[in-house]
Tab-separated table of C-alpha atoms in Angstrom:
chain	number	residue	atom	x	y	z
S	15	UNK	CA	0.068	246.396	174.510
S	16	UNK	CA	0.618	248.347	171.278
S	17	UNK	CA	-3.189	248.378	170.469
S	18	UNK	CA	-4.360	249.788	173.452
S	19	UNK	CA	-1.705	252.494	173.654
S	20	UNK	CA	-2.767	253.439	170.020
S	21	UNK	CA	-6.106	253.730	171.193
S	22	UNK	CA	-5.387	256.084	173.785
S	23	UNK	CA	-3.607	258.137	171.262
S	24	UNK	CA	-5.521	258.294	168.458
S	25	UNK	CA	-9.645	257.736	170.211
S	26	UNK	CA	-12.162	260.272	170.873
S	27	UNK	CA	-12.358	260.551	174.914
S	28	UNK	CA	-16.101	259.524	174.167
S	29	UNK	CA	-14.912	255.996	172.926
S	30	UNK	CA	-14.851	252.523	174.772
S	31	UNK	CA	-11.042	252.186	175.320
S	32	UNK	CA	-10.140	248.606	175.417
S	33	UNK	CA	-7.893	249.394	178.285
S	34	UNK	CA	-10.801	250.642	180.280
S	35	UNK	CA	-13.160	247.636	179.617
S	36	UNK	CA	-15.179	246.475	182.401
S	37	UNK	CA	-13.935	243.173	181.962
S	38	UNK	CA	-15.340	239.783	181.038
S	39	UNK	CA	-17.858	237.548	183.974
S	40	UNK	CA	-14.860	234.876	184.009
S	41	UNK	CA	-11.573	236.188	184.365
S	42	UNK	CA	-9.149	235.055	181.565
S	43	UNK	CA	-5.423	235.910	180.861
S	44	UNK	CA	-5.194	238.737	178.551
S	45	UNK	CA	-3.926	237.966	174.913
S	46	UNK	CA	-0.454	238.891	174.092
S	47	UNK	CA	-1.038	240.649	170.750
S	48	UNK	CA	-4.663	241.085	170.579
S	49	UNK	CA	-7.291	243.617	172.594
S	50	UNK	CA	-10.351	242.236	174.232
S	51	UNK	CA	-13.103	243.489	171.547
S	52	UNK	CA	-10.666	242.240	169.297
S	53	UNK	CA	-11.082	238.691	170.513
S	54	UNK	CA	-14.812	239.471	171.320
S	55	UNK	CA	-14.969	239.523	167.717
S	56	UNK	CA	-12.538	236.816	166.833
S	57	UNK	CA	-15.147	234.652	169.036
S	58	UNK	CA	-18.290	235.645	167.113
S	59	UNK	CA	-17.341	234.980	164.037
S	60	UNK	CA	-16.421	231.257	165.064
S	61	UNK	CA	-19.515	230.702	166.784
S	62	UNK	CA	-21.857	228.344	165.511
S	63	UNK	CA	-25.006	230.717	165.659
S	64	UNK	CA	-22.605	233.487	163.445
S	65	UNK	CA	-22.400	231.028	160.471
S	66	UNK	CA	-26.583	229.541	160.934
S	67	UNK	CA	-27.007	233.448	160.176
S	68	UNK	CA	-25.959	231.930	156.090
S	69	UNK	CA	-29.772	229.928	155.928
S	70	UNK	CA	-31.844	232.685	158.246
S	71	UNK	CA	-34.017	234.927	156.701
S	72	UNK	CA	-33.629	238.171	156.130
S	73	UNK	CA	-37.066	239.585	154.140
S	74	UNK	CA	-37.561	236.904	151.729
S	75	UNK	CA	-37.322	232.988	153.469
S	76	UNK	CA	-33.849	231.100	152.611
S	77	UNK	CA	-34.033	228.712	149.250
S	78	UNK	CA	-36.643	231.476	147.212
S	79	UNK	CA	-33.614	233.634	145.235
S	80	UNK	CA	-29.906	232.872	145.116
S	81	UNK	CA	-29.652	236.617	145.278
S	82	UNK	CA	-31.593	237.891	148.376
S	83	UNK	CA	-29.995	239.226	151.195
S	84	UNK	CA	-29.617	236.447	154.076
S	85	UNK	CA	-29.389	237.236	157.794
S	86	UNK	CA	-25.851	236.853	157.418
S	87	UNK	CA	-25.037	238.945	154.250
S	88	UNK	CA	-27.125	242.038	156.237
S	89	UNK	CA	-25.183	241.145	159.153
S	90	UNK	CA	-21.787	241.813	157.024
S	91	UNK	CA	-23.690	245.419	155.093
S	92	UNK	CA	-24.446	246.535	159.013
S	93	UNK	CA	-20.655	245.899	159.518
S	94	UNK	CA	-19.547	247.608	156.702
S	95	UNK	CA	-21.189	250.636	157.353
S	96	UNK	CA	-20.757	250.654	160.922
S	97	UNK	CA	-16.786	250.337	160.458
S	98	UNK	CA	-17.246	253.606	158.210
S	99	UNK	CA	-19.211	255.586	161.210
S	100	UNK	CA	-16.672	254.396	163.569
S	101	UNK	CA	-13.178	255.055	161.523
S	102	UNK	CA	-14.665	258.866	161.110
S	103	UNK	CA	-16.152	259.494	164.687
S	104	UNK	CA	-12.267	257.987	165.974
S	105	UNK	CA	-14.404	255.308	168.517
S	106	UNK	CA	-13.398	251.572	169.076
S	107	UNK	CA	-13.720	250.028	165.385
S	108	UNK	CA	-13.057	246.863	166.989
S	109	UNK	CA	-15.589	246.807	169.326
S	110	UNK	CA	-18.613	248.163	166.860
S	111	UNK	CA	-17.355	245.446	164.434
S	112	UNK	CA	-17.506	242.622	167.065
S	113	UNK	CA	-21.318	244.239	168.025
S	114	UNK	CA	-22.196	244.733	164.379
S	115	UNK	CA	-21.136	240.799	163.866
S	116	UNK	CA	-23.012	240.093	166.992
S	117	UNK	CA	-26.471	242.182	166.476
S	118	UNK	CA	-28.427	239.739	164.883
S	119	UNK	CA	-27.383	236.345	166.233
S	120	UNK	CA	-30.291	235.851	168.594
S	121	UNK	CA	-33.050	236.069	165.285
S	122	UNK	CA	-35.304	232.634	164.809
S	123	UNK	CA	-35.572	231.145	161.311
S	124	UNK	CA	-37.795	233.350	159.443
S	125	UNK	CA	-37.331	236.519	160.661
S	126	UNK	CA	-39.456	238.586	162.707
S	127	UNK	CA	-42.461	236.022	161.926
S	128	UNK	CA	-40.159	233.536	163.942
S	129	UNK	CA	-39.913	235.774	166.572
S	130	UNK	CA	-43.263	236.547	166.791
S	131	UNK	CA	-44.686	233.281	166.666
S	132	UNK	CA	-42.087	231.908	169.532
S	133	UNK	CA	-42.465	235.589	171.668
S	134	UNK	CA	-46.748	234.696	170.958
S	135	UNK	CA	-46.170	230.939	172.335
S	136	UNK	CA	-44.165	231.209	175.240
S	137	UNK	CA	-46.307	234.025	176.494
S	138	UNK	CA	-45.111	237.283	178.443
S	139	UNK	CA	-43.928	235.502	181.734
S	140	UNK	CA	-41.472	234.235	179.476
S	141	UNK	CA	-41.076	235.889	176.148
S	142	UNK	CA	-38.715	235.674	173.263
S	143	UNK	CA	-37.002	238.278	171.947
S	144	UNK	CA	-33.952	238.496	169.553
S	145	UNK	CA	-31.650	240.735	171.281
S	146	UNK	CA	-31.903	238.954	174.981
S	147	UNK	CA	-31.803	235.434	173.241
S	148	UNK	CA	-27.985	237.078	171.382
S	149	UNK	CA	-27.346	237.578	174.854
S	150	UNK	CA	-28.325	234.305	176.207
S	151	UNK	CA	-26.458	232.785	173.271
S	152	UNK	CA	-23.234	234.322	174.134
S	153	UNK	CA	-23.395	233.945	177.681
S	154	UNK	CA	-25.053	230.260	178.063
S	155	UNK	CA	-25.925	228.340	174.643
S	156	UNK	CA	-22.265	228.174	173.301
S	157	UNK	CA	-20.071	225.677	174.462
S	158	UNK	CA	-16.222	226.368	173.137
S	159	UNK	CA	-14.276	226.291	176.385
S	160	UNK	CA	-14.005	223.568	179.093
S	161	UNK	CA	-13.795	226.650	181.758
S	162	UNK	CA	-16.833	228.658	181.359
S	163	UNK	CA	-20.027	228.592	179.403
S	164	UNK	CA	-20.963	230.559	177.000
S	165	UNK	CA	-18.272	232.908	174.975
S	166	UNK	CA	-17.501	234.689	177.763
S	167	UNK	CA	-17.168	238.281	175.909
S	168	UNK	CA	-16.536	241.399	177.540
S	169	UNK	CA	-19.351	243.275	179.440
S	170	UNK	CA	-19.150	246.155	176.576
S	171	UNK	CA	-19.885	243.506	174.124
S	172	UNK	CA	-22.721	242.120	175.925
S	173	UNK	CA	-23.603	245.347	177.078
S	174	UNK	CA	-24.302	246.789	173.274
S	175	UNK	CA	-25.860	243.550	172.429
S	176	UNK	CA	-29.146	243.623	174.497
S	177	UNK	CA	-29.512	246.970	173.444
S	178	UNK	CA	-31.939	248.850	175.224
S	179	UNK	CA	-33.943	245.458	175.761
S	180	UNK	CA	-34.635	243.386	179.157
S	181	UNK	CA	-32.633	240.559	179.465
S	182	UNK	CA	-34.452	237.158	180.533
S	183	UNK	CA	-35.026	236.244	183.646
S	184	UNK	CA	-32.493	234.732	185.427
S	185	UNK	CA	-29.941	236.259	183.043
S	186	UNK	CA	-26.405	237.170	185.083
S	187	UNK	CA	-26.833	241.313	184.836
S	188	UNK	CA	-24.003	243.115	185.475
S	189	UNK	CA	-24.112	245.483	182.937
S	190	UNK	CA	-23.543	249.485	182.670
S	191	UNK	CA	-26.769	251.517	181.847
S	192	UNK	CA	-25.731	253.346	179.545
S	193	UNK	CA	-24.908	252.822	175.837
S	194	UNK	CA	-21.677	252.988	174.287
S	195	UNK	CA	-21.234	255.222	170.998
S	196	UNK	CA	-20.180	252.122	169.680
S	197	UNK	CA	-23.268	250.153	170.251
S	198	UNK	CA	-25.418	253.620	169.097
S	199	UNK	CA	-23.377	253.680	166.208
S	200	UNK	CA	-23.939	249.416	165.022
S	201	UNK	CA	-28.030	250.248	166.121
S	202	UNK	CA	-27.956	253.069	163.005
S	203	UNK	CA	-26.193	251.144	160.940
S	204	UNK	CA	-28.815	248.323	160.913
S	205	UNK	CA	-31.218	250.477	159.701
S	206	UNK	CA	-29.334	252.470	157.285
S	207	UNK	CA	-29.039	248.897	155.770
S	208	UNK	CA	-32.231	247.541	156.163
S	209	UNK	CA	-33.717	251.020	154.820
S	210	UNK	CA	-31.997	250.936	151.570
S	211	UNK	CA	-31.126	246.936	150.453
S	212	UNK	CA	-34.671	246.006	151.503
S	213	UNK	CA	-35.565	248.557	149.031
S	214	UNK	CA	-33.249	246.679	146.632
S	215	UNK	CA	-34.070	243.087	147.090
S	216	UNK	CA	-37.832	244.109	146.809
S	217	UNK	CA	-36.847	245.758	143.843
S	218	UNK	CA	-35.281	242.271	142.180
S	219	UNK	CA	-38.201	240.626	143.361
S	220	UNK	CA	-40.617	242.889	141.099
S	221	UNK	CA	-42.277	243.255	144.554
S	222	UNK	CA	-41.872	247.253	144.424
S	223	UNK	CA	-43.201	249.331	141.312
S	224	UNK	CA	-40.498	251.850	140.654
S	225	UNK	CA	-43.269	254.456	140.007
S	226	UNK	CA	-44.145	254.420	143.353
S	227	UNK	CA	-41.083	254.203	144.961
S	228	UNK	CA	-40.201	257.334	143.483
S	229	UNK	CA	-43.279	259.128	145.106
S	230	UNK	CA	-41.133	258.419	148.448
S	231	UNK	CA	-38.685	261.516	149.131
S	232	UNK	CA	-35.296	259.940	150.225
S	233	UNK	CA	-35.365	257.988	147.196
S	234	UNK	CA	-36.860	260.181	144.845
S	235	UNK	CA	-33.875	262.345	145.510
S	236	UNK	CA	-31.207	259.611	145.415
S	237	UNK	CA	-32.882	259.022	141.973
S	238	UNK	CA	-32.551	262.659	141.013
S	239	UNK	CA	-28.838	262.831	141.985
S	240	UNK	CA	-27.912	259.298	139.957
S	241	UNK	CA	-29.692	260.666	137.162
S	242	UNK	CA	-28.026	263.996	137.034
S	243	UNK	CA	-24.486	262.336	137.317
S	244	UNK	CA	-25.016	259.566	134.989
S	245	UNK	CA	-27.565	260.088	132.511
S	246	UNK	CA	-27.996	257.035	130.235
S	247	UNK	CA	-27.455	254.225	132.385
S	248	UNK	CA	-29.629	250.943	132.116
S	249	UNK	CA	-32.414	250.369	134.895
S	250	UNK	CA	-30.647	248.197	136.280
S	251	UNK	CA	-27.629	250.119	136.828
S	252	UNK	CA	-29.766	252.926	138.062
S	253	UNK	CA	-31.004	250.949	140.908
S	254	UNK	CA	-27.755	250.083	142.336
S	255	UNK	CA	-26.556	253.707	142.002
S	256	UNK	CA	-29.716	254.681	143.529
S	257	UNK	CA	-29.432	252.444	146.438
S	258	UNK	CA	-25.488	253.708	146.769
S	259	UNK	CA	-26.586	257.194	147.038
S	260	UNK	CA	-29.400	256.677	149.572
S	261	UNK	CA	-27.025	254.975	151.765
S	262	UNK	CA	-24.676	257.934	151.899
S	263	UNK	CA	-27.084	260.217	152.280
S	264	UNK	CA	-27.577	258.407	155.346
S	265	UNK	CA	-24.294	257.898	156.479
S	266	UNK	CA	-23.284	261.750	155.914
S	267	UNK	CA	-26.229	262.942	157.725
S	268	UNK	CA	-25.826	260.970	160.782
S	269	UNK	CA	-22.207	261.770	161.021
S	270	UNK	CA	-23.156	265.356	160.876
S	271	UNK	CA	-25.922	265.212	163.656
S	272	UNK	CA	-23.811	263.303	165.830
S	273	UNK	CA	-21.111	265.461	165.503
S	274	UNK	CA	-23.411	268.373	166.416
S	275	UNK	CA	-24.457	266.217	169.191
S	276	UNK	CA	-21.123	265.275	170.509
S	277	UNK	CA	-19.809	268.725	170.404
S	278	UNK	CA	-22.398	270.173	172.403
S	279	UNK	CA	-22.360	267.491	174.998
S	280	UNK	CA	-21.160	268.169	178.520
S	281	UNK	CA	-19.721	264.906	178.751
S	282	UNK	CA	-21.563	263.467	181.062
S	283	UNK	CA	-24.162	261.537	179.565
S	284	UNK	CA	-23.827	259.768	175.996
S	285	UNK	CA	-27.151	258.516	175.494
S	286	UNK	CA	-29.231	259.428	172.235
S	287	UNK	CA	-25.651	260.815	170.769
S	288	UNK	CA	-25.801	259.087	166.715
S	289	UNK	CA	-28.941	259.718	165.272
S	290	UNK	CA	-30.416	261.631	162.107
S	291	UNK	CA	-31.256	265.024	161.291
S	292	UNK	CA	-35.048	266.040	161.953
S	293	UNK	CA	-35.384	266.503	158.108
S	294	UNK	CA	-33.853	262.616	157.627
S	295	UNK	CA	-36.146	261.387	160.270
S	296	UNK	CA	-39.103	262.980	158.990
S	297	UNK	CA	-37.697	261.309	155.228
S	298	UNK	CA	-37.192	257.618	157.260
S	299	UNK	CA	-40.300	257.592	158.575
S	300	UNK	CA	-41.710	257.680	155.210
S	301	UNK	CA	-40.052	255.130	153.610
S	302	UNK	CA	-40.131	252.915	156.589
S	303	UNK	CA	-43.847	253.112	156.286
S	304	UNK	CA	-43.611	252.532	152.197
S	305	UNK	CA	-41.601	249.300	152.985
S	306	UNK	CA	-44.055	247.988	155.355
S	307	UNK	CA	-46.662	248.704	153.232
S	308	UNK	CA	-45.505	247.500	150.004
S	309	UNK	CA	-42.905	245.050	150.554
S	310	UNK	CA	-43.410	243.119	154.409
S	311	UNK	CA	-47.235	243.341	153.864
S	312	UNK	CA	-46.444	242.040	150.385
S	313	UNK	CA	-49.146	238.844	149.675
S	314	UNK	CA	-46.757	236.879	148.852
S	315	UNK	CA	-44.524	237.808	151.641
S	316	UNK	CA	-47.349	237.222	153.754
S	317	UNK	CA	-48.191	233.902	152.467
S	318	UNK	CA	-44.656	233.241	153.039
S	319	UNK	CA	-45.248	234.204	156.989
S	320	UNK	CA	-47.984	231.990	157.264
S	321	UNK	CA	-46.402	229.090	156.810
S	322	UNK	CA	-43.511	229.459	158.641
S	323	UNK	CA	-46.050	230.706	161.792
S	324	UNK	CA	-47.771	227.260	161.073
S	325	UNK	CA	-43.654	225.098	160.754
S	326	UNK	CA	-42.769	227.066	164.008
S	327	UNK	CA	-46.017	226.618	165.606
S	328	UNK	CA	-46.546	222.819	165.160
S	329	UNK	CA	-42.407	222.481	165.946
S	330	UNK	CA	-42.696	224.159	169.102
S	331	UNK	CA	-45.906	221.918	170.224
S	332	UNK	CA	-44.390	218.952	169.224
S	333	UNK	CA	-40.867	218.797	171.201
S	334	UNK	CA	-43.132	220.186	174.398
S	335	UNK	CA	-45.041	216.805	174.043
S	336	UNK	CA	-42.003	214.724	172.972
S	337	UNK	CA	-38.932	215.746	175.256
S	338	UNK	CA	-37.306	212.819	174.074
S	339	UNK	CA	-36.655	213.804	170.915
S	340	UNK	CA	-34.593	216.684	171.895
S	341	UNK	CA	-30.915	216.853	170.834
S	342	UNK	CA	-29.027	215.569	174.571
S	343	UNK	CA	-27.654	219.081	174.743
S	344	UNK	CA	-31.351	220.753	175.146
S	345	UNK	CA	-33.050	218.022	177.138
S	346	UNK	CA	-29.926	218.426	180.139
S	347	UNK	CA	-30.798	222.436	179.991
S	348	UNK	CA	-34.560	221.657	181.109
S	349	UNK	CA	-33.744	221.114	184.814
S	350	UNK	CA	-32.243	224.554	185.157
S	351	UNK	CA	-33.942	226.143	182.735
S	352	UNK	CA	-37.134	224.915	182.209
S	353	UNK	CA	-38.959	223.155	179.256
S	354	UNK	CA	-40.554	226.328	177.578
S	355	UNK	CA	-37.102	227.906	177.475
S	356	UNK	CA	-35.138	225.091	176.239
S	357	UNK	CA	-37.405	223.813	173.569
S	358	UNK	CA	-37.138	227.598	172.020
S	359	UNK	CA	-33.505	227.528	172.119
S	360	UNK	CA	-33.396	224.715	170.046
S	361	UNK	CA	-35.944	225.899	167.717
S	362	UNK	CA	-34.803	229.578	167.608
S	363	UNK	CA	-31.226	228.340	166.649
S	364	UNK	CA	-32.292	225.975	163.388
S	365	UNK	CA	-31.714	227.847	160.193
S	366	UNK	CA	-34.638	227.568	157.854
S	367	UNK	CA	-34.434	224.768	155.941
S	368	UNK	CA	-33.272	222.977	158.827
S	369	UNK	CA	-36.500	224.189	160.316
S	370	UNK	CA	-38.362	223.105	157.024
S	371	UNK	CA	-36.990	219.681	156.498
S	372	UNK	CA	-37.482	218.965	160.477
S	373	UNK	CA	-41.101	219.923	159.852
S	374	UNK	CA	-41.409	217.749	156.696
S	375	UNK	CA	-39.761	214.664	158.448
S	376	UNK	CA	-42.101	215.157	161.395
S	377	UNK	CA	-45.742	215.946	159.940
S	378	UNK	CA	-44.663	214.898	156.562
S	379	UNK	CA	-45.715	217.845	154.054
């Protein structure tokens, strides 16, 4: 095929070649005119769970801004950015786009506070966590083809999904150890964007004082350079350009640390390759601990949280006690895989006003 002969050509030897993939757990014919990540991400994107990502929260709940980021508009940022680290380091573009499309499609409604509250109620022998349930989303939980379950992507795919997480038990394992540049790359990506247009929608919230904001060094800088190229600008114009430069900040120093890295690598192991410089890190850390502070600690993000914990909470107890009321789909997954497991699946994949509504309808406020 064309593509993968290009890739040979033109890919850094430390890239996934789609030539050299590992293969997929069913075996299917090979596409005449498209590579497997290619239709690894062709699948994603037509998956139900990709376009539920729409009405899933990202920091602020679904339905409280026309103009906050969604799960699904971070999901296409992380993708944007990733593309750019992978174009310039010459690995698989495909494949980090189909992971970067992927990454979050295992996320509850309401964010982290969904995953919390389901991880908190199923308890450790079973556990919920986003990246596994991606996995078990791909692999089980979509039904598109009468000869497999599941998507059935490529192991590389599945691989850089899970991350450096467990999968759940009983989850079909045959996966390589090691991470893929690709899957490093998609892992930075997310929080380059999370780092900088979390800053922005707490921004448009009036959640975040710009006064203190600028006491945090990444984005004092990234204030300093906007204001010494374009003096004059409106606030609001400033904040954008702001949030432009602290994202290529990022970018440019992770391409030059993993550069470093990858030239002074012996080859044989690629783990820990795309990271920041020590002097970003130390600058991360920072506002990473300015964001929690001041915009996921918020009140009225918090009051927010509570009531989802208490929707998710009285949703999970009540389709334990009434099986019944199950869709078909879930209630047939209970013999193999057990009540606890199937009643989160169903939960885990409603968006959140589906989750809302379902709670009103139920318990009636």
């Amino acid at each position: 095929m064309i593509y993968e002969q290009r890739e040979a050509n033109q890919l850094a030897p430390y890239a996934v070649c789609s030539a050299n993939s590992l293969g997929r757990r069913y075996p299917e014919k090979e596409h005449d005119y498209r590579t497997c990540f290619q239709r690894d991400r062709d699948r994603i994107v037509h998956a139900e769970a990709f376009r539920r990502l729409e009405y899933k929260t990202q920091v602020f709940v679904t339905g409280s801004g026309d103009y906050y980021r969604t799960r699904l508009t971070h999901t296409l940022e992380v993708s944007q950015i990733a593309r750019t680290l992978a174009r310039v380091l010459c690995i698989n573009e495909d494949l980090t786009e189909a992971l970067a499309l992927a990454h979050d499609l295992g996320h509850p409604p309401f964010g982290h506070t969904g995953e919390r509250v389901l991880n908190k109620l199923l308890g450790d022998d079973l556990c919920f966590e986003h990246n596994a349930q991606a996995l078990r989303i791909l692999d089980c939980l979509e039904s598109r083809y009468p000869d497999f379950p599941g998507l059935n992507l490529t192991a590389e795919l599945r691989r850089g999904v899970l991350k450096n997480k467990k999968p759940y038990k009983g989850t079909i394992n045959s996966l390589a150890n090691n991470l893929s540049i690709e899957a490093q790359v998609v892992d930075i990506a997310d929080e380059i964007t999370y780092t900088s247009h979390d800053l922005d929608d707490g921004i448009s919230a009036g959640f975040l004082d710009p006064e203190d904001i600028l006491q945090v060094t990444l984005w004092r800088e990234s204030h300093e350079i906007v204001q010494g190229r374009n003096a004059g600008l409106d606030k609001k114009c400033t904040w954008f350009q702001v949030i432009i430069a602290v994202i290529n900040t990022q970018v440019t120093d992770v391409l030059n640390e993993t550069r470093k890295r990858l030239d002074n690598n012996d080859g044989q192991c690629l783990d820990n390759m795309v990271d920041y410089s020590d002097v970003m890190s130390v600058k991360l850390h920072e506002a990473k601990d300015f964001l929690f502070a001041q915009l996921y600690r918020h009140p009225k993000v918090m009051r927010a949280s509570s009531h989802c914990h208490t929707v998710l909470s009285r949703l999970l107890e009540y389709y334990h006690q009434n099986v019944d009321q199950l869709p078909l789909s879930f209630q047939k997954r209970i013999e193999t895989d057990g009540l606890s497991r199937s009643v989160a699946d169903y939960i885990s994949g409603m968006t959140d006003r589906f989750a809302q509504k379902d709670y009103q309808r139920l318990f009636g406020f």
